[in-house]
PDB file of C-alpha atoms in Angstrom:
ATOM      1  CA  MET A   1     -18.847 -15.657 -20.737  1.00  0.00           C
ATOM      2  CA  ALA A   2     -20.363 -14.354 -23.968  1.00  0.00           C
ATOM      3  CA  VAL A   3     -22.124 -11.036 -23.490  1.00  0.00           C
ATOM      4  CA  SER A   4     -24.213  -9.227 -26.077  1.00  0.00           C
ATOM      5  CA  SER A   5     -22.794  -5.958 -27.395  1.00  0.00           C
ATOM      6  CA  THR A   6     -26.230  -4.340 -27.006  1.00  0.00           C
ATOM      7  CA  PRO A   7     -25.817  -1.239 -24.775  1.00  0.00           C
ATOM      8  CA  MET A   8     -27.496  -1.536 -21.377  1.00  0.00           C
ATOM      9  CA  GLY A   9     -27.376   2.201 -20.557  1.00  0.00           C
ATOM     10  CA  LEU A  10     -25.788   1.913 -17.107  1.00  0.00           C
ATOM     11  CA  THR A  11     -24.323   5.407 -16.746  1.00  0.00           C
ATOM     12  CA  HIS A  12     -24.805   6.423 -13.098  1.00  0.00           C
ATOM     13  CA  ALA A  13     -22.860   4.804 -10.259  1.00  0.00           C
ATOM     14  CA  ALA A  14     -24.711   4.489  -6.945  1.00  0.00           C
ATOM     15  CA  HIS A  15     -21.989   3.124  -4.685  1.00  0.00           C
ATOM     16  CA  VAL A  16     -18.822   1.102  -4.537  1.00  0.00           C
ATOM     17  CA  GLY A  17     -18.701  -1.870  -2.172  1.00  0.00           C
ATOM     18  CA  ILE A  18     -15.440  -2.769  -0.472  1.00  0.00           C
ATOM     19  CA  SER A  19     -15.088  -6.016   1.480  1.00  0.00           C
ATOM     20  CA  VAL A  20     -13.139  -5.416   4.691  1.00  0.00           C
ATOM     21  CA  SER A  21     -11.767  -7.641   7.448  1.00  0.00           C
ATOM     22  CA  ASP A  22     -12.454  -5.237  10.346  1.00  0.00           C
ATOM     23  CA  LEU A  23     -15.406  -2.873   9.924  1.00  0.00           C
ATOM     24  CA  ASP A  24     -14.466  -0.641  12.852  1.00  0.00           C
ATOM     25  CA  ALA A  25     -10.886  -0.152  11.607  1.00  0.00           C
ATOM     26  CA  SER A  26     -12.138   0.543   8.080  1.00  0.00           C
ATOM     27  CA  ILE A  27     -14.706   3.090   9.304  1.00  0.00           C
ATOM     28  CA  ALA A  28     -11.911   4.888  11.168  1.00  0.00           C
ATOM     29  CA  PHE A  29      -9.670   4.832   8.056  1.00  0.00           C
ATOM     30  CA  TYR A  30     -12.325   6.127   5.628  1.00  0.00           C
ATOM     31  CA  ARG A  31     -13.620   8.669   8.176  1.00  0.00           C
ATOM     32  CA  ALA A  32     -10.081  10.113   8.418  1.00  0.00           C
ATOM     33  CA  LEU A  33      -9.621   9.955   4.633  1.00  0.00           C
ATOM     34  CA  THR A  34     -12.905  11.668   3.728  1.00  0.00           C
ATOM     35  CA  GLY A  35     -13.711  13.700   6.834  1.00  0.00           C
ATOM     36  CA  ARG A  36     -17.208  12.169   6.685  1.00  0.00           C
ATOM     37  CA  GLU A  37     -19.223  10.314   9.274  1.00  0.00           C
ATOM     38  CA  PRO A  38     -20.988   7.153   8.094  1.00  0.00           C
ATOM     39  CA  VAL A  39     -24.653   7.610   7.187  1.00  0.00           C
ATOM     40  CA  VAL A  40     -25.059   3.947   8.108  1.00  0.00           C
ATOM     41  CA  ALA A  41     -22.686   2.927  10.884  1.00  0.00           C
ATOM     42  CA  ASP A  42     -23.123  -0.675  12.017  1.00  0.00           C
ATOM     43  CA  GLU A  43     -25.947  -2.382  10.194  1.00  0.00           C
ATOM     44  CA  THR A  44     -26.147  -6.155  10.173  1.00  0.00           C
ATOM     45  CA  MET A  45     -27.648  -8.685   7.814  1.00  0.00           C
ATOM     46  CA  HIS A  46     -27.991 -12.450   7.841  1.00  0.00           C
ATOM     47  CA  SER A  47     -29.652 -13.940   4.770  1.00  0.00           C
ATOM     48  CA  VAL A  48     -29.274 -17.115   2.768  1.00  0.00           C
ATOM     49  CA  PRO A  49     -31.081 -15.666  -0.311  1.00  0.00           C
ATOM     50  CA  PHE A  50     -28.917 -12.517  -0.256  1.00  0.00           C
ATOM     51  CA  GLY A  51     -25.783 -14.664   0.008  1.00  0.00           C
ATOM     52  CA  ARG A  52     -26.929 -16.754  -2.936  1.00  0.00           C
ATOM     53  CA  SER A  53     -27.504 -13.574  -4.966  1.00  0.00           C
ATOM     54  CA  GLN A  54     -23.744 -13.021  -4.609  1.00  0.00           C
ATOM     55  CA  GLY A  55     -22.775 -16.613  -5.368  1.00  0.00           C
ATOM     56  CA  LEU A  56     -22.288 -17.495  -1.672  1.00  0.00           C
ATOM     57  CA  SER A  57     -24.069 -20.104   0.439  1.00  0.00           C
ATOM     58  CA  THR A  58     -25.174 -17.437   2.941  1.00  0.00           C
ATOM     59  CA  ALA A  59     -24.291 -13.892   3.942  1.00  0.00           C
ATOM     60  CA  LYS A  60     -23.869 -12.775   7.521  1.00  0.00           C
ATOM     61  CA  LEU A  61     -22.337  -9.339   7.533  1.00  0.00           C
ATOM     62  CA  ARG A  62     -21.862  -5.950   9.151  1.00  0.00           C
ATOM     63  CA  TYR A  63     -21.660  -2.849   6.998  1.00  0.00           C
ATOM     64  CA  ALA A  64     -21.379   0.916   6.966  1.00  0.00           C
ATOM     65  CA  THR A  65     -21.820   3.566   4.278  1.00  0.00           C
ATOM     66  CA  ILE A  66     -19.934   6.823   3.846  1.00  0.00           C
ATOM     67  CA  ASN A  67     -21.320   9.207   1.221  1.00  0.00           C
ATOM     68  CA  LEU A  68     -19.177  11.495  -0.917  1.00  0.00           C
ATOM     69  CA  ASP A  69     -20.151  14.882  -2.397  1.00  0.00           C
ATOM     70  CA  ASN A  70     -21.072  13.446  -5.787  1.00  0.00           C
ATOM     71  CA  SER A  71     -23.647  11.090  -4.209  1.00  0.00           C
ATOM     72  CA  LEU A  72     -21.360   8.072  -4.559  1.00  0.00           C
ATOM     73  CA  GLY A  73     -21.493   5.907  -1.466  1.00  0.00           C
ATOM     74  CA  ILE A  74     -18.635   3.801  -0.159  1.00  0.00           C
ATOM     75  CA  ASP A  75     -20.135   0.647   1.351  1.00  0.00           C
ATOM     76  CA  LEU A  76     -17.736  -1.054   3.768  1.00  0.00           C
ATOM     77  CA  ILE A  77     -18.782  -4.693   4.203  1.00  0.00           C
ATOM     78  CA  GLN A  78     -17.377  -7.146   6.729  1.00  0.00           C
ATOM     79  CA  PHE A  79     -18.483 -10.674   5.845  1.00  0.00           C
ATOM     80  CA  GLN A  80     -18.724 -12.730   9.028  1.00  0.00           C
ATOM     81  CA  GLU A  81     -20.061 -15.816   7.218  1.00  0.00           C
ATOM     82  CA  PRO A  82     -18.491 -16.904   4.995  1.00  0.00           C
ATOM     83  CA  VAL A  83     -15.254 -15.094   5.807  1.00  0.00           C
ATOM     84  CA  GLY A  84     -13.257 -14.433   2.646  1.00  0.00           C
ATOM     85  CA  GLU A  85      -9.536 -14.382   1.927  1.00  0.00           C
ATOM     86  CA  ARG A  86      -7.634 -11.214   1.088  1.00  0.00           C
ATOM     87  CA  THR A  87      -7.083 -10.628  -2.631  1.00  0.00           C
ATOM     88  CA  GLY A  88      -3.617  -9.167  -2.220  1.00  0.00           C
ATOM     89  CA  GLY A  89      -4.648  -5.941  -3.925  1.00  0.00           C
ATOM     90  CA  ALA A  90      -2.001  -5.896  -6.658  1.00  0.00           C
ATOM     91  CA  ALA A  91      -3.076  -3.372  -9.301  1.00  0.00           C
ATOM     92  CA  ASN A  92      -2.153  -5.676 -12.187  1.00  0.00           C
ATOM     93  CA  ARG A  93      -4.331  -8.601 -11.054  1.00  0.00           C
ATOM     94  CA  PRO A  94      -7.344  -9.101 -13.328  1.00  0.00           C
ATOM     95  CA  GLY A  95     -10.461  -8.351 -11.313  1.00  0.00           C
ATOM     96  CA  SER A  96      -8.739  -5.885  -9.016  1.00  0.00           C
ATOM     97  CA  MET A  97     -10.151  -2.371  -8.875  1.00  0.00           C
ATOM     98  CA  HIS A  98      -9.305   1.000  -7.451  1.00  0.00           C
ATOM     99  CA  LEU A  99     -11.303   3.892  -6.078  1.00  0.00           C
ATOM    100  CA  CYS A 100     -10.093   7.302  -7.179  1.00  0.00           C
ATOM    101  CA  PHE A 101     -10.570  10.554  -5.232  1.00  0.00           C
ATOM    102  CA  ARG A 102     -10.431  13.779  -7.253  1.00  0.00           C
ATOM    103  CA  VAL A 103      -8.569  16.640  -5.537  1.00  0.00           C
ATOM    104  CA  ASP A 104      -8.113  20.290  -6.495  1.00  0.00           C
ATOM    105  CA  ASP A 105      -4.738  20.943  -4.820  1.00  0.00           C
ATOM    106  CA  PHE A 106      -2.812  17.732  -5.382  1.00  0.00           C
ATOM    107  CA  ASP A 107       0.454  18.864  -3.785  1.00  0.00           C
ATOM    108  CA  ALA A 108      -1.243  20.042  -0.581  1.00  0.00           C
ATOM    109  CA  VAL A 109      -3.361  16.890  -0.218  1.00  0.00           C
ATOM    110  CA  TYR A 110      -0.411  14.603  -0.991  1.00  0.00           C
ATOM    111  CA  ARG A 111       1.768  16.418   1.559  1.00  0.00           C
ATOM    112  CA  ARG A 112      -0.966  16.305   4.257  1.00  0.00           C
ATOM    113  CA  MET A 113      -1.511  12.601   3.657  1.00  0.00           C
ATOM    114  CA  LYS A 114       2.216  11.836   3.911  1.00  0.00           C
ATOM    115  CA  GLU A 115       2.468  13.884   7.119  1.00  0.00           C
ATOM    116  CA  ALA A 116      -0.536  11.984   8.510  1.00  0.00           C
ATOM    117  CA  GLY A 117       1.220   8.646   7.885  1.00  0.00           C
ATOM    118  CA  TYR A 118      -0.416   7.356   4.698  1.00  0.00           C
ATOM    119  CA  ASP A 119       1.962   4.966   2.915  1.00  0.00           C
ATOM    120  CA  PHE A 120       1.928   5.544  -0.816  1.00  0.00           C
ATOM    121  CA  LEU A 121       2.762   2.590  -3.072  1.00  0.00           C
ATOM    122  CA  GLY A 122       5.350   4.664  -4.942  1.00  0.00           C
ATOM    123  CA  ASP A 123       6.175   8.255  -5.708  1.00  0.00           C
ATOM    124  CA  ASP A 124       3.500  10.621  -6.953  1.00  0.00           C
ATOM    125  CA  TYR A 125       3.425  10.824 -10.728  1.00  0.00           C
ATOM    126  CA  THR A 126       2.642  13.425 -13.396  1.00  0.00           C
ATOM    127  CA  PHE A 127       1.701  12.223 -16.908  1.00  0.00           C
ATOM    128  CA  LEU A 128       4.406  13.255 -19.420  1.00  0.00           C
ATOM    129  CA  GLU A 129       4.397  13.836 -23.156  1.00  0.00           C
ATOM    130  CA  GLY A 130       4.872  10.651 -25.162  1.00  0.00           C
ATOM    131  CA  GLU A 131       3.581   8.390 -22.369  1.00  0.00           C
ATOM    132  CA  VAL A 132      -0.148   8.855 -22.670  1.00  0.00           C
ATOM    133  CA  THR A 133      -2.702   9.397 -25.409  1.00  0.00           C
ATOM    134  CA  PRO A 134      -4.609  11.655 -25.747  1.00  0.00           C
ATOM    135  CA  ASP A 135      -2.466  14.642 -24.876  1.00  0.00           C
ATOM    136  CA  ALA A 136      -5.354  16.013 -22.780  1.00  0.00           C
ATOM    137  CA  ALA A 137      -4.026  13.919 -19.881  1.00  0.00           C
ATOM    138  CA  LEU A 138      -0.655  15.691 -19.889  1.00  0.00           C
ATOM    139  CA  GLY A 139       0.056  17.196 -16.484  1.00  0.00           C
ATOM    140  CA  THR A 140      -2.439  14.987 -14.650  1.00  0.00           C
ATOM    141  CA  GLN A 141      -1.091  14.107 -11.199  1.00  0.00           C
ATOM    142  CA  VAL A 142      -1.750  10.781  -9.453  1.00  0.00           C
ATOM    143  CA  ALA A 143      -0.651   8.868  -6.373  1.00  0.00           C
ATOM    144  CA  TYR A 144      -1.720   5.416  -5.184  1.00  0.00           C
ATOM    145  CA  PHE A 145      -2.132   3.936  -1.714  1.00  0.00           C
ATOM    146  CA  ASN A 146      -4.033   1.131   0.005  1.00  0.00           C
ATOM    147  CA  ASP A 147      -6.661   0.920   2.705  1.00  0.00           C
ATOM    148  CA  PRO A 148      -6.069  -1.429   5.688  1.00  0.00           C
ATOM    149  CA  ASP A 149      -7.159  -4.468   3.636  1.00  0.00           C
ATOM    150  CA  GLY A 150      -5.128  -3.661   0.538  1.00  0.00           C
ATOM    151  CA  THR A 151      -7.868  -2.050  -1.565  1.00  0.00           C
ATOM    152  CA  ASN A 152      -6.204   0.165  -4.158  1.00  0.00           C
ATOM    153  CA  LEU A 153      -6.991   3.861  -3.742  1.00  0.00           C
ATOM    154  CA  GLU A 154      -5.865   6.856  -5.791  1.00  0.00           C
ATOM    155  CA  ILE A 155      -5.821  10.620  -5.564  1.00  0.00           C
ATOM    156  CA  ILE A 156      -5.888  12.508  -8.862  1.00  0.00           C
ATOM    157  CA  ARG A 157      -5.761  16.057 -10.149  1.00  0.00           C
ATOM    158  CA  PRO A 158      -6.795  15.741 -13.790  1.00  0.00           C
ATOM    159  CA  MET A 159      -5.670  18.233 -16.411  1.00  0.00           C
ATOM    160  CA  GLY A 160      -7.373  19.416 -19.578  1.00  0.00           C
ATOM    161  CA  GLY A 161     -10.053  17.118 -20.924  1.00  0.00           C
ATOM    162  CA  PHE A 162      -8.864  14.084 -18.991  1.00  0.00           C
ATOM    163  CA  ALA A 163     -11.867  12.506 -17.229  1.00  0.00           C
ATOM    164  CA  SER A 164     -11.255  10.888 -13.884  1.00  0.00           C
TER     165      SER A 164
END
């Protein structure tokens, strides 16, 4: 697909949508992760035009929204028609994404999450000299985990001028 290099000015995110296989299980997971109740808990939609707007023949779905402090919403969407297949969630697959949560006390949050039973994909990691450019990222701490459907999630404590 050829896209013009003309800037479109899209600089404010409104929400991230995550397709899930079980809305109730995903609400429970994200409620525990964020400590937030959904602002929308079990809405439904059935629309052929809306489905077509997403490249589908129809869209019958249930969804919920959990808002974060920075006004970003996490929309959890369970497609009932058509039901999709899991992507597998591997971080290196083109088209995969991850949602990153910024934390102030990385070690405390990481420890609490491990004690609560979150399975991290690997060990936590701190950016080291010679591995990352610019040097402003040195000391940034990260750890990755998945939600129940394999969506990649991250916690981060950025250092210096590193933007998360």
